[in-house]
PDB file of C-alpha atoms in Angstrom:
ATOM      1  CA  MET A  76      43.907  -4.647  -9.822  1.00  0.00           C
ATOM      2  CA  SER A  77      43.140  -8.006 -11.334  1.00  0.00           C
ATOM      3  CA  ASN A  78      46.384  -8.149 -13.349  1.00  0.00           C
ATOM      4  CA  ALA A  79      48.612  -8.669 -10.331  1.00  0.00           C
ATOM      5  CA  PRO A  80      51.670 -10.893 -10.912  1.00  0.00           C
ATOM      6  CA  ASN A  81      50.406 -13.586  -8.523  1.00  0.00           C
ATOM      7  CA  SER A  82      46.839 -13.525  -9.808  1.00  0.00           C
ATOM      8  CA  PRO A  83      45.422 -17.068 -10.228  1.00  0.00           C
ATOM      9  CA  GLU A  84      43.373 -16.066 -13.255  1.00  0.00           C
ATOM     10  CA  LYS A  85      46.097 -15.949 -15.929  1.00  0.00           C
ATOM     11  CA  PRO A  86      44.316 -17.363 -18.971  1.00  0.00           C
ATOM     12  CA  GLY A  87      47.330 -18.621 -20.952  1.00  0.00           C
ATOM     13  CA  ILE A  88      49.078 -20.600 -18.244  1.00  0.00           C
ATOM     14  CA  ASN A  89      46.326 -23.096 -17.418  1.00  0.00           C
ATOM     15  CA  ALA A  90      45.554 -23.835 -21.063  1.00  0.00           C
ATOM     16  CA  THR A  91      49.253 -24.295 -21.809  1.00  0.00           C
ATOM     17  CA  ASP A  92      49.700 -26.608 -18.827  1.00  0.00           C
ATOM     18  CA  ARG A  93      46.693 -28.696 -19.876  1.00  0.00           C
ATOM     19  CA  GLN A  94      48.011 -28.988 -23.446  1.00  0.00           C
ATOM     20  CA  THR A  95      51.495 -29.962 -22.234  1.00  0.00           C
ATOM     21  CA  ASN A  96      50.115 -32.596 -19.875  1.00  0.00           C
ATOM     22  CA  GLN A  97      47.904 -34.031 -22.613  1.00  0.00           C
ATOM     23  CA  THR A  98      50.849 -34.176 -25.021  1.00  0.00           C
ATOM     24  CA  LEU A  99      52.982 -36.001 -22.456  1.00  0.00           C
ATOM     25  CA  ARG A 100      50.195 -38.486 -21.709  1.00  0.00           C
ATOM     26  CA  GLU A 101      49.830 -39.261 -25.419  1.00  0.00           C
ATOM     27  CA  GLY A 102      53.463 -40.289 -25.781  1.00  0.00           C
ATOM     28  CA  GLY A 103      55.409 -37.087 -26.105  1.00  0.00           C
ATOM     29  CA  PRO A 104      55.595 -34.261 -28.594  1.00  0.00           C
ATOM     30  CA  PRO A 105      54.897 -34.909 -32.247  1.00  0.00           C
ATOM     31  CA  PRO A 106      57.860 -35.714 -34.487  1.00  0.00           C
ATOM     32  CA  PRO A 107      59.453 -32.832 -36.384  1.00  0.00           C
ATOM     33  CA  PRO A 108      57.985 -32.180 -39.827  1.00  0.00           C
ATOM     34  CA  LYS A 109      59.703 -33.766 -42.798  1.00  0.00           C
ATOM     35  CA  LEU A 110      61.781 -31.489 -45.001  1.00  0.00           C
ATOM     36  CA  SER A 111      60.599 -30.871 -48.527  1.00  0.00           C
ATOM     37  CA  GLY A 112      62.960 -31.617 -51.381  1.00  0.00           C
ATOM     38  CA  MET A 113      63.884 -27.973 -51.769  1.00  0.00           C
ATOM     39  CA  GLY A 114      64.332 -27.511 -48.019  1.00  0.00           C
ATOM     40  CA  LEU A 115      66.620 -30.526 -47.860  1.00  0.00           C
ATOM     41  CA  GLY A 116      68.633 -29.221 -50.808  1.00  0.00           C
ATOM     42  CA  PHE A 117      69.086 -25.829 -49.179  1.00  0.00           C
ATOM     43  CA  ARG A 118      70.136 -27.480 -45.922  1.00  0.00           C
ATOM     44  CA  LEU A 119      72.734 -29.643 -47.670  1.00  0.00           C
ATOM     45  CA  ALA A 120      74.100 -26.703 -49.664  1.00  0.00           C
ATOM     46  CA  THR A 121      74.304 -24.603 -46.512  1.00  0.00           C
ATOM     47  CA  ASP A 122      76.089 -27.380 -44.616  1.00  0.00           C
ATOM     48  CA  LEU A 123      78.745 -27.778 -47.282  1.00  0.00           C
ATOM     49  CA  GLY A 124      79.088 -24.064 -48.052  1.00  0.00           C
ATOM     50  CA  SER A 125      79.445 -23.003 -44.432  1.00  0.00           C
ATOM     51  CA  ALA A 126      82.007 -25.714 -43.696  1.00  0.00           C
ATOM     52  CA  LEU A 127      84.076 -24.636 -46.723  1.00  0.00           C
ATOM     53  CA  LEU A 128      83.785 -20.984 -45.724  1.00  0.00           C
ATOM     54  CA  VAL A 129      84.893 -21.634 -42.142  1.00  0.00           C
ATOM     55  CA  GLY A 130      87.753 -23.895 -43.218  1.00  0.00           C
ATOM     56  CA  GLY A 131      88.927 -21.469 -45.882  1.00  0.00           C
ATOM     57  CA  THR A 132      88.771 -18.501 -43.518  1.00  0.00           C
ATOM     58  CA  ILE A 133      90.758 -20.273 -40.817  1.00  0.00           C
ATOM     59  CA  GLY A 134      93.353 -21.409 -43.345  1.00  0.00           C
ATOM     60  CA  TRP A 135      93.644 -17.949 -44.906  1.00  0.00           C
ATOM     61  CA  MET A 136      94.057 -16.257 -41.522  1.00  0.00           C
ATOM     62  CA  LEU A 137      96.676 -18.760 -40.390  1.00  0.00           C
ATOM     63  CA  ASP A 138      98.502 -18.326 -43.706  1.00  0.00           C
ATOM     64  CA  LYS A 139      98.610 -14.574 -43.166  1.00  0.00           C
ATOM     65  CA  LEU A 140      99.732 -14.983 -39.573  1.00  0.00           C
ATOM     66  CA  LEU A 141     102.405 -17.616 -40.216  1.00  0.00           C
ATOM     67  CA  GLU A 142     103.332 -16.480 -43.770  1.00  0.00           C
ATOM     68  CA  THR A 143     102.890 -19.960 -45.246  1.00  0.00           C
ATOM     69  CA  LYS A 144     100.712 -19.058 -48.255  1.00  0.00           C
ATOM     70  CA  PRO A 145      98.872 -21.097 -49.665  1.00  0.00           C
ATOM     71  CA  TRP A 146      99.525 -24.331 -47.754  1.00  0.00           C
ATOM     72  CA  LEU A 147      97.364 -23.884 -44.670  1.00  0.00           C
ATOM     73  CA  PHE A 148      94.558 -22.493 -46.817  1.00  0.00           C
ATOM     74  CA  ILE A 149      94.607 -25.663 -48.924  1.00  0.00           C
ATOM     75  CA  VAL A 150      94.783 -27.921 -45.860  1.00  0.00           C
ATOM     76  CA  PHE A 151      91.896 -26.196 -44.113  1.00  0.00           C
ATOM     77  CA  MET A 152      89.790 -26.126 -47.289  1.00  0.00           C
ATOM     78  CA  ILE A 153      90.212 -29.900 -47.494  1.00  0.00           C
ATOM     79  CA  LEU A 154      89.271 -30.204 -43.815  1.00  0.00           C
ATOM     80  CA  GLY A 155      86.259 -27.954 -44.406  1.00  0.00           C
ATOM     81  CA  PHE A 156      85.161 -30.119 -47.320  1.00  0.00           C
ATOM     82  CA  ALA A 157      85.497 -33.231 -45.145  1.00  0.00           C
ATOM     83  CA  ALA A 158      83.466 -31.610 -42.353  1.00  0.00           C
ATOM     84  CA  GLY A 159      80.784 -30.491 -44.799  1.00  0.00           C
ATOM     85  CA  PHE A 160      80.578 -33.941 -46.356  1.00  0.00           C
ATOM     86  CA  ARG A 161      80.294 -35.463 -42.879  1.00  0.00           C
ATOM     87  CA  ASN A 162      77.392 -33.128 -42.118  1.00  0.00           C
ATOM     88  CA  ILE A 163      75.721 -34.094 -45.391  1.00  0.00           C
ATOM     89  CA  MET A 164      76.027 -37.794 -44.561  1.00  0.00           C
ATOM     90  CA  ARG A 165      74.626 -37.163 -41.081  1.00  0.00           C
ATOM     91  CA  THR A 166      71.651 -35.331 -42.601  1.00  0.00           C
ATOM     92  CA  PHE A 167      71.017 -38.156 -45.074  1.00  0.00           C
ATOM     93  CA  ASN A 168      71.073 -40.667 -42.213  1.00  0.00           C
ATOM     94  CA  GLU A 169      68.566 -38.603 -40.214  1.00  0.00           C
ATOM     95  CA  VAL A 170      66.235 -38.209 -43.188  1.00  0.00           C
ATOM     96  CA  SER A 171      66.365 -41.899 -44.087  1.00  0.00           C
ATOM     97  CA  ALA A 172      65.741 -42.863 -40.455  1.00  0.00           C
ATOM     98  CA  GLN A 173      62.664 -40.589 -40.380  1.00  0.00           C
ATOM     99  CA  GLU A 174      61.367 -42.074 -43.618  1.00  0.00           C
ATOM    100  CA  ASN A 175      61.855 -45.617 -42.329  1.00  0.00           C
ATOM    101  CA  GLY A 176      60.060 -44.799 -39.089  1.00  0.00           C
ATOM    102  CA  ALA A 177      63.096 -45.218 -36.863  1.00  0.00           C
ATOM    103  CA  VAL A 178      63.527 -42.912 -33.896  1.00  0.00           C
ATOM    104  CA  THR A 179      66.629 -40.732 -34.040  1.00  0.00           C
ATOM    105  CA  GLY A 180      68.155 -40.178 -30.624  1.00  0.00           C
ATOM    106  CA  GLU A 181      70.906 -38.036 -29.219  1.00  0.00           C
ATOM    107  CA  ASN A 182      73.026 -41.080 -28.429  1.00  0.00           C
ATOM    108  CA  THR A 183      74.215 -41.739 -31.975  1.00  0.00           C
ATOM    109  CA  LYS A 184      77.867 -42.633 -32.434  1.00  0.00           C
ATOM    110  CA  ASP A 185      78.854 -39.722 -34.673  1.00  0.00           C
ATOM    111  CA  ARG A 186      77.698 -36.928 -32.385  1.00  0.00           C
TER     112      ARG A 186
END
């Protein structure tokens, strides 16, 4: 059979290897596509909403467990809002760095 696992004639592997090597020679992979206005808005809303949901859920569960209603819920909602706002600021910094042509790396201070 010509479809043996060690067969040298796998059509996808050689083409993929050539494309990867060419991409690396040209300076690396292309930058990620820019978000549209609507995509950015959905991302920001999701960041804030999910942080509030997680904070509120943790606070509510701790309130039920420790019988301290509503204090831990309020505290964790505030913490969730702070975390969501931090994520929004991080996203704005990434978008502005992409628009200005700066390279965003993994060695930023807030990560």
